[in-house]
PDB file of C-alpha atoms and ligand atoms in Angstrom:
ATOM      1  CA  UNK E   1      -9.494   8.866  15.983  1.00 38.00           C
ATOM      2  CA  UNK E   2      -7.366  10.364  13.197  1.00 42.00           C
ATOM      3  CA  UNK E   3      -3.639   9.703  13.511  1.00 47.00           C
ATOM      4  CA  UNK E   4      -1.832  12.899  14.589  1.00 47.00           C
ATOM      5  CA  UNK E   5       0.264  13.048  11.483  1.00 48.00           C
ATOM      6  CA  UNK E   6       2.920  15.437  10.307  1.00 63.00           C
ATOM      7  CA  UNK E   7       1.892  14.427   6.784  1.00 82.00           C
ATOM      8  CA  UNK E   8      -1.540  15.049   5.262  1.00 94.00           C
ATOM      9  CA  UNK E   9      -4.105  12.277   5.101  1.00 97.00           C
ATOM     10  CA  UNK E  10      -7.036  11.133   3.010  1.00 98.00           C
ATOM     11  CA  UNK E  11     -10.551  10.441   4.304  1.00 98.00           C
ATOM     12  CA  UNK E  12     -11.602   6.809   3.827  1.00 98.00           C
ATOM     13  CA  UNK E  13     -15.197   5.652   3.361  1.00 98.00           C
ATOM     14  CA  UNK E  14     -15.051   4.317   6.948  1.00 98.00           C
ATOM     15  CA  UNK E  15     -14.644   7.878   8.254  1.00 97.00           C
ATOM     16  CA  UNK E  16     -10.991   7.199   9.223  1.00 97.00           C
ATOM     17  CA  UNK E  17      -8.069   9.278   7.996  1.00 98.00           C
ATOM     18  CA  UNK E  18      -5.239   7.439   6.231  1.00 98.00           C
ATOM     19  CA  UNK E  19      -1.845   9.184   5.930  1.00 98.00           C
ATOM     20  CA  UNK E  20      -0.907   9.961   2.321  1.00 98.00           C
ATOM     21  CA  UNK E  21       2.642   8.733   2.975  1.00 98.00           C
ATOM     22  CA  UNK E  22       3.495   5.288   4.323  1.00 98.00           C
ATOM     23  CA  UNK E  23       6.612   3.149   4.452  1.00 98.00           C
ATOM     24  CA  UNK E  24       6.573   0.043   2.258  1.00 98.00           C
ATOM     25  CA  UNK E  25       8.294  -2.842   4.058  1.00 97.00           C
ATOM     26  CA  UNK E  26       8.512  -5.594   1.409  1.00 95.00           C
ATOM     27  CA  UNK E  27      11.902  -7.344   1.740  1.00 89.00           C
ATOM     28  CA  UNK E  28      12.628  -5.633   5.069  1.00 93.00           C
ATOM     29  CA  UNK E  29      13.477  -8.763   6.987  1.00 90.00           C
ATOM     30  CA  UNK E  30      16.153  -8.638   9.683  1.00 92.00           C
ATOM     31  CA  UNK E  31      14.775  -7.189  12.957  1.00 95.00           C
ATOM     32  CA  UNK E  32      17.600  -4.618  13.139  1.00 96.00           C
ATOM     33  CA  UNK E  33      16.840  -3.450   9.562  1.00 96.00           C
ATOM     34  CA  UNK E  34      13.135  -3.097  10.405  1.00 97.00           C
ATOM     35  CA  UNK E  35      14.038  -1.091  13.542  1.00 97.00           C
ATOM     36  CA  UNK E  36      16.378   1.221  11.643  1.00 98.00           C
ATOM     37  CA  UNK E  37      13.818   1.839   8.873  1.00 98.00           C
ATOM     38  CA  UNK E  38      10.911   2.426  11.277  1.00 98.00           C
ATOM     39  CA  UNK E  39      13.032   4.818  13.374  1.00 98.00           C
ATOM     40  CA  UNK E  40      14.065   6.815  10.271  1.00 98.00           C
ATOM     41  CA  UNK E  41      10.498   6.859   8.958  1.00 98.00           C
ATOM     42  CA  UNK E  42       8.970   8.089  12.236  1.00 98.00           C
ATOM     43  CA  UNK E  43      11.630  10.806  12.403  1.00 97.00           C
ATOM     44  CA  UNK E  44      10.864  11.842   8.810  1.00 97.00           C
ATOM     45  CA  UNK E  45       7.139  12.151   9.573  1.00 96.00           C
ATOM     46  CA  UNK E  46       5.830   8.871   8.149  1.00 98.00           C
ATOM     47  CA  UNK E  47       2.757   7.762  10.083  1.00 98.00           C
ATOM     48  CA  UNK E  48       1.693   4.711   8.029  1.00 98.00           C
ATOM     49  CA  UNK E  49       3.450   1.352   7.667  1.00 98.00           C
ATOM     50  CA  UNK E  50       2.576  -1.255   5.055  1.00 98.00           C
ATOM     51  CA  UNK E  51       3.266  -4.905   5.824  1.00 98.00           C
ATOM     52  CA  UNK E  52       1.796  -8.262   4.754  1.00 98.00           C
ATOM     53  CA  UNK E  53       1.752 -11.805   6.040  1.00 98.00           C
ATOM     54  CA  UNK E  54       3.901 -12.897   3.089  1.00 97.00           C
ATOM     55  CA  UNK E  55       6.553 -10.262   3.888  1.00 97.00           C
ATOM     56  CA  UNK E  56       7.256 -12.234   7.085  1.00 96.00           C
ATOM     57  CA  UNK E  57       7.992  -9.048   9.025  1.00 97.00           C
ATOM     58  CA  UNK E  58       4.715  -8.394  10.865  1.00 98.00           C
ATOM     59  CA  UNK E  59       6.173  -9.436  14.233  1.00 98.00           C
ATOM     60  CA  UNK E  60       9.318  -7.334  13.722  1.00 98.00           C
ATOM     61  CA  UNK E  61       7.281  -4.323  12.610  1.00 98.00           C
ATOM     62  CA  UNK E  62       4.980  -4.586  15.635  1.00 98.00           C
ATOM     63  CA  UNK E  63       7.943  -4.948  17.992  1.00 98.00           C
ATOM     64  CA  UNK E  64       9.785  -1.996  16.406  1.00 98.00           C
ATOM     65  CA  UNK E  65       6.721   0.231  16.755  1.00 98.00           C
ATOM     66  CA  UNK E  66       6.069  -0.749  20.370  1.00 98.00           C
ATOM     67  CA  UNK E  67       9.693   0.105  21.147  1.00 98.00           C
ATOM     68  CA  UNK E  68      10.063   3.259  19.038  1.00 98.00           C
ATOM     69  CA  UNK E  69       6.707   5.069  19.315  1.00 98.00           C
ATOM     70  CA  UNK E  70       7.432   6.346  22.867  1.00 98.00           C
ATOM     71  CA  UNK E  71      10.897   7.553  21.761  1.00 97.00           C
ATOM     72  CA  UNK E  72       9.188   9.732  19.146  1.00 98.00           C
ATOM     73  CA  UNK E  73       6.516  10.932  21.602  1.00 97.00           C
ATOM     74  CA  UNK E  74       3.851   8.953  19.754  1.00 98.00           C
ATOM     75  CA  UNK E  75       1.212   6.389  20.684  1.00 98.00           C
ATOM     76  CA  UNK E  76      -0.473   3.514  18.834  1.00 98.00           C
ATOM     77  CA  UNK E  77      -3.286   5.828  17.742  1.00 97.00           C
ATOM     78  CA  UNK E  78      -0.801   8.111  15.979  1.00 97.00           C
ATOM     79  CA  UNK E  79       0.143   5.469  13.389  1.00 98.00           C
ATOM     80  CA  UNK E  80      -1.795   3.661  10.688  1.00 98.00           C
ATOM     81  CA  UNK E  81      -0.892  -0.002  10.207  1.00 98.00           C
ATOM     82  CA  UNK E  82      -1.654  -1.872   6.986  1.00 98.00           C
ATOM     83  CA  UNK E  83      -1.260  -5.611   6.486  1.00 98.00           C
ATOM     84  CA  UNK E  84      -2.527  -8.240   4.081  1.00 98.00           C
ATOM     85  CA  UNK E  85      -3.943 -11.757   4.068  1.00 98.00           C
ATOM     86  CA  UNK E  86      -1.535 -14.442   2.889  1.00 98.00           C
ATOM     87  CA  UNK E  87      -2.786 -15.832  -0.483  1.00 97.00           C
ATOM     88  CA  UNK E  88      -2.330 -19.333   0.958  1.00 97.00           C
ATOM     89  CA  UNK E  89      -5.049 -18.463   3.517  1.00 98.00           C
ATOM     90  CA  UNK E  90      -7.556 -17.251   0.922  1.00 98.00           C
ATOM     91  CA  UNK E  91     -10.983 -18.819   1.593  1.00 97.00           C
ATOM     92  CA  UNK E  92     -11.305 -21.301   4.442  1.00 97.00           C
ATOM     93  CA  UNK E  93      -8.047 -20.222   6.083  1.00 98.00           C
ATOM     94  CA  UNK E  94      -8.900 -16.513   6.101  1.00 98.00           C
ATOM     95  CA  UNK E  95      -9.990 -16.308   9.745  1.00 98.00           C
ATOM     96  CA  UNK E  96      -6.877 -18.064  10.984  1.00 98.00           C
ATOM     97  CA  UNK E  97      -4.669 -16.018   8.649  1.00 98.00           C
ATOM     98  CA  UNK E  98      -6.096 -12.660   9.716  1.00 98.00           C
ATOM     99  CA  UNK E  99      -5.957 -13.596  13.425  1.00 98.00           C
ATOM    100  CA  UNK E 100      -2.344 -14.628  12.884  1.00 98.00           C
ATOM    101  CA  UNK E 101      -1.559 -11.170  11.411  1.00 98.00           C
ATOM    102  CA  UNK E 102      -3.232  -9.535  14.426  1.00 98.00           C
ATOM    103  CA  UNK E 103      -1.243 -11.650  16.835  1.00 98.00           C
ATOM    104  CA  UNK E 104       2.086 -11.216  14.980  1.00 98.00           C
ATOM    105  CA  UNK E 105       1.740  -7.428  14.868  1.00 98.00           C
ATOM    106  CA  UNK E 106       0.437  -7.379  18.466  1.00 98.00           C
ATOM    107  CA  UNK E 107      -0.703  -3.767  18.243  1.00 98.00           C
ATOM    108  CA  UNK E 108      -4.284  -4.363  19.420  1.00 98.00           C
ATOM    109  CA  UNK E 109      -5.917  -3.819  16.042  1.00 98.00           C
ATOM    110  CA  UNK E 110      -4.969  -3.338  12.388  1.00 98.00           C
ATOM    111  CA  UNK E 111      -5.980  -0.047  10.758  1.00 98.00           C
ATOM    112  CA  UNK E 112      -6.367  -1.532   7.275  1.00 98.00           C
ATOM    113  CA  UNK E 113      -6.314  -5.205   6.273  1.00 98.00           C
ATOM    114  CA  UNK E 114      -6.313  -6.204   2.616  1.00 98.00           C
ATOM    115  CA  UNK E 115      -6.924  -9.353   0.613  1.00 98.00           C
ATOM    116  CA  UNK E 116      -3.436  -9.466  -0.905  1.00 98.00           C
ATOM    117  CA  UNK E 117      -4.254 -11.177  -4.166  1.00 97.00           C
ATOM    118  CA  UNK E 118      -7.490 -12.104  -6.024  1.00 97.00           C
ATOM    119  CA  UNK E 119      -6.311 -15.693  -6.470  1.00 97.00           C
ATOM    120  CA  UNK E 120      -5.457 -18.462  -4.029  1.00 96.00           C
ATOM    121  CA  UNK E 121      -1.904 -19.720  -3.696  1.00 96.00           C
ATOM    122  CA  UNK E 122      -1.601 -23.126  -5.366  1.00 96.00           C
ATOM    123  CA  UNK E 123      -4.591 -22.676  -7.709  1.00 95.00           C
ATOM    124  CA  UNK E 124      -4.263 -21.942 -11.440  1.00 95.00           C
ATOM    125  CA  UNK E 125      -5.427 -18.422 -12.427  1.00 95.00           C
ATOM    126  CA  UNK E 126      -8.422 -19.916 -14.321  1.00 95.00           C
ATOM    127  CA  UNK E 127      -9.523 -22.144 -11.423  1.00 95.00           C
ATOM    128  CA  UNK E 128     -13.185 -21.444 -10.590  1.00 96.00           C
ATOM    129  CA  UNK E 129     -12.441 -21.851  -6.877  1.00 96.00           C
ATOM    130  CA  UNK E 130     -10.655 -18.460  -6.965  1.00 97.00           C
ATOM    131  CA  UNK E 131     -13.841 -16.325  -6.879  1.00 97.00           C
ATOM    132  CA  UNK E 132     -15.404 -18.610  -4.251  1.00 97.00           C
ATOM    133  CA  UNK E 133     -12.348 -18.347  -2.009  1.00 98.00           C
ATOM    134  CA  UNK E 134     -11.964 -14.579  -2.242  1.00 98.00           C
ATOM    135  CA  UNK E 135     -15.699 -14.138  -1.503  1.00 98.00           C
ATOM    136  CA  UNK E 136     -15.239 -16.238   1.635  1.00 98.00           C
ATOM    137  CA  UNK E 137     -12.182 -14.183   2.621  1.00 98.00           C
ATOM    138  CA  UNK E 138     -14.206 -10.990   2.269  1.00 98.00           C
ATOM    139  CA  UNK E 139     -16.991 -12.271   4.544  1.00 98.00           C
ATOM    140  CA  UNK E 140     -14.309 -13.106   7.127  1.00 98.00           C
ATOM    141  CA  UNK E 141     -12.785  -9.630   6.880  1.00 98.00           C
ATOM    142  CA  UNK E 142     -16.267  -8.118   7.279  1.00 98.00           C
ATOM    143  CA  UNK E 143     -16.731 -10.159  10.460  1.00 98.00           C
ATOM    144  CA  UNK E 144     -13.406  -9.009  11.945  1.00 98.00           C
ATOM    145  CA  UNK E 145     -14.208  -5.447  10.931  1.00 98.00           C
ATOM    146  CA  UNK E 146     -17.533  -5.661  12.807  1.00 98.00           C
ATOM    147  CA  UNK E 147     -15.604  -6.878  15.871  1.00 98.00           C
ATOM    148  CA  UNK E 148     -13.326  -3.808  15.666  1.00 98.00           C
ATOM    149  CA  UNK E 149     -10.177  -5.860  15.084  1.00 98.00           C
ATOM    150  CA  UNK E 150      -9.712  -4.609  11.505  1.00 98.00           C
ATOM    151  CA  UNK E 151     -10.639  -0.917  11.472  1.00 98.00           C
ATOM    152  CA  UNK E 152     -10.875  -0.840   7.682  1.00 98.00           C
ATOM    153  CA  UNK E 153     -10.785  -3.606   5.090  1.00 98.00           C
ATOM    154  CA  UNK E 154      -9.810  -3.596   1.440  1.00 98.00           C
ATOM    155  CA  UNK E 155      -8.121  -5.416  -1.411  1.00 98.00           C
ATOM    156  CA  UNK E 156      -4.893  -5.410  -3.378  1.00 98.00           C
ATOM    157  CA  UNK E 157      -4.076  -6.307  -6.973  1.00 97.00           C
ATOM    158  CA  UNK E 158      -7.752  -6.482  -7.982  1.00 98.00           C
ATOM    159  CA  UNK E 159      -8.716  -5.693 -11.587  1.00 97.00           C
ATOM    160  CA  UNK E 160     -11.844  -3.683 -12.552  1.00 97.00           C
ATOM    161  CA  UNK E 161     -13.706  -7.014 -12.974  1.00 97.00           C
ATOM    162  CA  UNK E 162     -12.698  -8.190  -9.477  1.00 98.00           C
ATOM    163  CA  UNK E 163     -13.827  -4.838  -8.044  1.00 98.00           C
ATOM    164  CA  UNK E 164     -17.220  -5.032  -9.753  1.00 97.00           C
ATOM    165  CA  UNK E 165     -17.743  -8.588  -8.489  1.00 97.00           C
ATOM    166  CA  UNK E 166     -16.856  -7.541  -4.927  1.00 98.00           C
ATOM    167  CA  UNK E 167     -19.109  -4.490  -4.998  1.00 97.00           C
ATOM    168  CA  UNK E 168     -22.045  -6.632  -6.126  1.00 96.00           C
ATOM    169  CA  UNK E 169     -21.611  -9.111  -3.264  1.00 92.00           C
ATOM    170  CA  UNK E 170     -20.237  -7.227  -0.267  1.00 97.00           C
ATOM    171  CA  UNK E 171     -22.065  -5.937   2.806  1.00 97.00           C
ATOM    172  CA  UNK E 172     -19.187  -3.589   3.622  1.00 98.00           C
ATOM    173  CA  UNK E 173     -17.488  -1.979   0.614  1.00 98.00           C
ATOM    174  CA  UNK E 174     -13.689  -1.997   0.450  1.00 98.00           C
ATOM    175  CA  UNK E 175     -12.078   1.165   1.834  1.00 98.00           C
ATOM    176  CA  UNK E 176      -8.894   0.834  -0.236  1.00 98.00           C
ATOM    177  CA  UNK E 177      -7.543  -0.832  -3.350  1.00 98.00           C
ATOM    178  CA  UNK E 178      -3.777  -1.042  -3.290  1.00 98.00           C
ATOM    179  CA  UNK E 179      -2.056  -1.591  -6.624  1.00 98.00           C
ATOM    180  CA  UNK E 180       1.029  -0.809  -8.697  1.00 98.00           C
ATOM    181  CA  UNK E 181       0.966   2.761 -10.024  1.00 98.00           C
ATOM    182  CA  UNK E 182       3.579   5.004 -11.662  1.00 98.00           C
ATOM    183  CA  UNK E 183       3.820   7.106 -14.834  1.00 98.00           C
ATOM    184  CA  UNK E 184       4.338   4.013 -17.027  1.00 98.00           C
ATOM    185  CA  UNK E 185       1.213   2.410 -15.527  1.00 98.00           C
ATOM    186  CA  UNK E 186      -1.515   5.010 -14.974  1.00 97.00           C
ATOM    187  CA  UNK E 187      -4.370   2.494 -14.406  1.00 97.00           C
ATOM    188  CA  UNK E 188      -6.973   4.922 -15.707  1.00 96.00           C
ATOM    189  CA  UNK E 189      -9.883   2.455 -15.868  1.00 97.00           C
ATOM    190  CA  UNK E 190      -9.198   0.919 -12.444  1.00 97.00           C
ATOM    191  CA  UNK E 191      -8.893   4.327 -10.800  1.00 98.00           C
ATOM    192  CA  UNK E 192     -12.156   5.505 -12.321  1.00 98.00           C
ATOM    193  CA  UNK E 193     -13.881   2.323 -11.054  1.00 98.00           C
ATOM    194  CA  UNK E 194     -12.510   3.115  -7.570  1.00 98.00           C
ATOM    195  CA  UNK E 195     -13.729   6.688  -7.810  1.00 97.00           C
ATOM    196  CA  UNK E 196     -17.198   5.530  -8.851  1.00 97.00           C
ATOM    197  CA  UNK E 197     -17.374   3.164  -5.847  1.00 97.00           C
ATOM    198  CA  UNK E 198     -15.836   5.574  -3.295  1.00 98.00           C
ATOM    199  CA  UNK E 199     -12.779   3.351  -2.849  1.00 98.00           C
ATOM    200  CA  UNK E 200      -9.407   4.983  -2.176  1.00 98.00           C
ATOM    201  CA  UNK E 201      -6.732   3.905  -4.664  1.00 98.00           C
ATOM    202  CA  UNK E 202      -3.343   3.532  -2.956  1.00 98.00           C
ATOM    203  CA  UNK E 203      -0.105   3.128  -4.930  1.00 98.00           C
ATOM    204  CA  UNK E 204       2.741   0.705  -4.440  1.00 98.00           C
ATOM    205  CA  UNK E 205       5.962   0.485  -6.472  1.00 97.00           C
ATOM    206  CA  UNK E 206       5.781   4.171  -7.385  1.00 98.00           C
ATOM    207  CA  UNK E 207       9.464   3.964  -8.340  1.00 98.00           C
ATOM    208  CA  UNK E 208       8.942   1.016 -10.690  1.00 96.00           C
ATOM    209  CA  UNK E 209      11.097  -1.055  -8.331  1.00 94.00           C
ATOM    210  CA  UNK E 210      13.770   1.616  -8.785  1.00 95.00           C
ATOM    211  CA  UNK E 211      13.873   1.338 -12.604  1.00 96.00           C
ATOM    212  CA  UNK E 212      12.023   4.629 -13.200  1.00 98.00           C
ATOM    213  CA  UNK E 213      14.613   6.605 -11.253  1.00 98.00           C
ATOM    214  CA  UNK E 214      16.789   6.721 -14.375  1.00 98.00           C
ATOM    215  CA  UNK E 215      14.014   7.401 -16.871  1.00 98.00           C
ATOM    216  CA  UNK E 216      15.179  10.439 -18.920  1.00 98.00           C
ATOM    217  CA  UNK E 217      11.873  12.340 -18.539  1.00 98.00           C
ATOM    218  CA  UNK E 218      11.748  11.713 -14.783  1.00 98.00           C
ATOM    219  CA  UNK E 219      15.394  12.803 -14.469  1.00 98.00           C
ATOM    220  CA  UNK E 220      14.807  15.961 -16.466  1.00 98.00           C
ATOM    221  CA  UNK E 221      11.722  16.959 -14.449  1.00 98.00           C
ATOM    222  CA  UNK E 222      13.706  16.294 -11.257  1.00 98.00           C
ATOM    223  CA  UNK E 223      16.628  18.422 -12.451  1.00 97.00           C
ATOM    224  CA  UNK E 224      14.354  21.314 -13.415  1.00 95.00           C
ATOM    225  CA  UNK E 225      12.573  21.412 -10.060  1.00 95.00           C
ATOM    226  CA  UNK E 226      15.742  20.630  -8.051  1.00 97.00           C
ATOM    227  CA  UNK E 227      14.269  17.489  -6.522  1.00 98.00           C
ATOM    228  CA  UNK E 228      15.253  13.825  -6.674  1.00 98.00           C
ATOM    229  CA  UNK E 229      13.693  11.457  -9.246  1.00 98.00           C
ATOM    230  CA  UNK E 230      12.092   9.511  -6.365  1.00 98.00           C
ATOM    231  CA  UNK E 231      10.417  12.662  -5.014  1.00 98.00           C
ATOM    232  CA  UNK E 232       9.121  13.516  -8.495  1.00 98.00           C
ATOM    233  CA  UNK E 233       7.598  10.040  -8.964  1.00 98.00           C
ATOM    234  CA  UNK E 234       5.951  10.099  -5.540  1.00 98.00           C
ATOM    235  CA  UNK E 235       4.730  13.670  -5.923  1.00 98.00           C
ATOM    236  CA  UNK E 236       3.188  12.760  -9.321  1.00 98.00           C
ATOM    237  CA  UNK E 237       0.888  10.294  -7.524  1.00 98.00           C
ATOM    238  CA  UNK E 238       0.166  12.519  -4.517  1.00 98.00           C
ATOM    239  CA  UNK E 239      -0.786  15.431  -6.750  1.00 98.00           C
ATOM    240  CA  UNK E 240      -3.556  13.223  -8.160  1.00 97.00           C
ATOM    241  CA  UNK E 241      -4.774  12.453  -4.638  1.00 96.00           C
ATOM    242  CA  UNK E 242      -3.170   8.990  -4.586  1.00 98.00           C
ATOM    243  CA  UNK E 243      -1.507   7.885  -1.296  1.00 98.00           C
ATOM    244  CA  UNK E 244       1.989   6.379  -1.699  1.00 98.00           C
ATOM    245  CA  UNK E 245       4.042   3.681   0.039  1.00 98.00           C
ATOM    246  CA  UNK E 246       7.699   4.145  -0.949  1.00 98.00           C
ATOM    247  CA  UNK E 247       9.777   1.214   0.092  1.00 95.00           C
ATOM    248  CA  UNK E 248      13.342   1.654   1.287  1.00 95.00           C
ATOM    249  CA  UNK E 249      15.625   0.146   3.882  1.00 95.00           C
ATOM    250  CA  UNK E 250      18.045   3.065   3.735  1.00 97.00           C
ATOM    251  CA  UNK E 251      17.502   5.885   6.314  1.00 97.00           C
ATOM    252  CA  UNK E 252      18.748   8.614   3.944  1.00 98.00           C
ATOM    253  CA  UNK E 253      16.418   7.464   1.155  1.00 98.00           C
ATOM    254  CA  UNK E 254      13.516   7.094   3.609  1.00 98.00           C
ATOM    255  CA  UNK E 255      14.076  10.724   4.594  1.00 98.00           C
ATOM    256  CA  UNK E 256      14.421  11.811   0.955  1.00 97.00           C
ATOM    257  CA  UNK E 257      11.218   9.979  -0.040  1.00 98.00           C
ATOM    258  CA  UNK E 258       9.323  11.727   2.759  1.00 97.00           C
ATOM    259  CA  UNK E 259      10.002  15.272   1.541  1.00 97.00           C
ATOM    260  CA  UNK E 260       6.954  15.509  -0.688  1.00 97.00           C
ATOM    261  CA  UNK E 261       4.745  18.187   0.770  1.00 96.00           C
ATOM    262  CA  UNK E 262       6.841  21.317   0.205  1.00 95.00           C
ATOM    263  CA  UNK E 263       6.843  21.466  -3.587  1.00 96.00           C
ATOM    264  CA  UNK E 264       4.475  21.175  -6.533  1.00 97.00           C
ATOM    265  CA  UNK E 265       4.920  19.788 -10.041  1.00 98.00           C
ATOM    266  CA  UNK E 266       3.677  22.093 -12.794  1.00 97.00           C
ATOM    267  CA  UNK E 267       0.753  20.979 -14.957  1.00 97.00           C
ATOM    268  CA  UNK E 268       3.097  20.521 -17.899  1.00 97.00           C
ATOM    269  CA  UNK E 269       5.491  18.325 -15.863  1.00 98.00           C
ATOM    270  CA  UNK E 270       2.503  16.272 -14.642  1.00 98.00           C
ATOM    271  CA  UNK E 271       1.404  15.833 -18.275  1.00 98.00           C
ATOM    272  CA  UNK E 272       4.902  14.895 -19.453  1.00 98.00           C
ATOM    273  CA  UNK E 273       5.108  12.221 -16.772  1.00 98.00           C
ATOM    274  CA  UNK E 274       1.610  10.851 -17.439  1.00 98.00           C
ATOM    275  CA  UNK E 275       2.486  10.622 -21.154  1.00 98.00           C
ATOM    276  CA  UNK E 276       4.959   7.838 -20.223  1.00 98.00           C
ATOM    277  CA  UNK E 277       1.957   5.514 -19.687  1.00 97.00           C
ATOM    278  CA  UNK E 278       2.532   2.318 -21.667  1.00 96.00           C
ATOM    279  CA  UNK E 279       0.871  -0.220 -19.373  1.00 95.00           C
ATOM    280  CA  UNK E 280       4.242  -1.517 -18.167  1.00 96.00           C
ATOM    281  CA  UNK E 281       4.113  -3.574 -14.959  1.00 95.00           C
ATOM    282  CA  UNK E 282       7.199  -4.146 -12.844  1.00 95.00           C
ATOM    283  CA  UNK E 283       5.275  -6.411 -10.451  1.00 94.00           C
ATOM    284  CA  UNK E 284       3.178  -9.539 -10.887  1.00 88.00           C
ATOM    285  CA  UNK E 285       0.029  -9.211 -12.987  1.00 86.00           C
ATOM    286  CA  UNK E 286      -3.344 -10.351 -11.559  1.00 88.00           C
ATOM    287  CA  UNK E 287      -5.405  -9.819 -14.714  1.00 85.00           C
ATOM    288  CA  UNK E 288      -5.437 -13.547 -15.562  1.00 91.00           C
ATOM    289  CA  UNK E 289      -7.052 -14.554 -12.248  1.00 93.00           C
ATOM    290  CA  UNK E 290     -10.736 -15.390 -12.817  1.00 95.00           C
TER     291      UNK E 290
HETATM  292  P1  A2P Y   1      16.628   0.557  -0.957  1.00 84.37           P
HETATM  293  O1  A2P Y   1      15.767  -0.251   0.001  1.00 84.37           O
HETATM  294  O2  A2P Y   1      18.045   0.079  -0.977  1.00 84.37           O
HETATM  295  O3  A2P Y   1      16.486   2.050  -0.711  1.00 84.37           O
HETATM  296  P2  A2P Y   1       9.430   0.456  -5.358  1.00 84.37           P
HETATM  297  O4  A2P Y   1       8.855   1.131  -4.143  1.00 84.37           O
HETATM  298  O5  A2P Y   1       9.010   1.065  -6.653  1.00 84.37           O
HETATM  299  O6  A2P Y   1       9.194  -1.038  -5.364  1.00 84.37           O
HETATM  300  O7  A2P Y   1      11.029   0.682  -5.290  1.00 84.37           O
HETATM  301  C1  A2P Y   1      11.769   0.215  -4.213  1.00 84.37           C
HETATM  302  C2  A2P Y   1      13.226   0.110  -4.609  1.00 84.37           C
HETATM  303  O8  A2P Y   1      13.756   1.415  -4.863  1.00 84.37           O
HETATM  304  C3  A2P Y   1      14.048  -0.511  -3.533  1.00 84.37           C
HETATM  305  O9  A2P Y   1      14.976  -1.363  -4.168  1.00 84.37           O
HETATM  306  C4  A2P Y   1      14.786   0.662  -2.862  1.00 84.37           C
HETATM  307  O10 A2P Y   1      16.059   0.251  -2.460  1.00 84.37           O
HETATM  308  C5  A2P Y   1      14.867   1.669  -3.987  1.00 84.37           C
HETATM  309  N1  A2P Y   1      14.696   3.061  -3.529  1.00 84.37           N
HETATM  310  C6  A2P Y   1      13.758   3.531  -2.687  1.00 84.37           C
HETATM  311  N2  A2P Y   1      13.856   4.865  -2.540  1.00 84.37           N
HETATM  312  C7  A2P Y   1      14.903   5.261  -3.306  1.00 84.37           C
HETATM  313  C8  A2P Y   1      15.528   6.513  -3.568  1.00 84.37           C
HETATM  314  N3  A2P Y   1      15.085   7.638  -3.010  1.00 84.37           N
HETATM  315  N4  A2P Y   1      16.581   6.525  -4.430  1.00 84.37           N
HETATM  316  C9  A2P Y   1      17.046   5.396  -4.980  1.00 84.37           C
HETATM  317  N5  A2P Y   1      16.510   4.177  -4.773  1.00 84.37           N
HETATM  318  C10 A2P Y   1      15.454   4.096  -3.946  1.00 84.37           C
END
């Protein structure tokens, strides 16, 4: 069933709807901080939450949702939960790792579960065991998907080459590829590969870890349309059909980042922002992983 969202959603290749706006939770650690952020996000209309085994907050996120959903008049089916396989569990450990995520979150099922990284923790990027391990992880995710425990499965930080390899070998195609995206990193080739394969591209670090908030072009566009730089950066992705996962621990900024559906950037502002593309990554780069 589609989550009853106050924000629009995108149709995945599984037939499920994924909200276009979700809360990123990287570095949200203390239980009280997770509770405060989840409460603010639900109030602001967020209906998706993005966690990962390596964020070490799956249990706190699950607990916060179980406690706060009734307060907001919502049920489990109204929210879309994303988590990711720990790169240390890539390969043989994938079943145990994914079951651990399910049990930590304790929300019955996970709406979208991703292979977090194309490599395996502890292996060199050029190690030939990397492709073997991620293939084994994918088979495991397919199995848990068939059992209904992972409603959709996907990948994160994959390059076009990793995507092509997966598409050639999978039984179930990935529903989502989550990766870094912002005006300085437009990922044109990767997004066209996703489009070709019917995979939804989802953005993280839309704010360039906060660095893009003071970019002069972003600031000028924001001033002209009387919005904040964060809203401009998030709207730039949404207007291209790309779902976003702004990360904040601050209730006021969570609210600010959620006000994205009541304004439009002009074509010329979209073009000015896209012209900032220089391939700059603020996060770790997976292109060296074989
Ligand atoms: P904070 O948690 O204190 O709000 P990204 O999603 O690109 O990785 O960026 C996340 C960073 O940007 C976090 O450090 C977060 O800090 C900060 N941030 C998130 N939203 C805003 C906002 N609206 N204005 C300023 N900083 C923000």
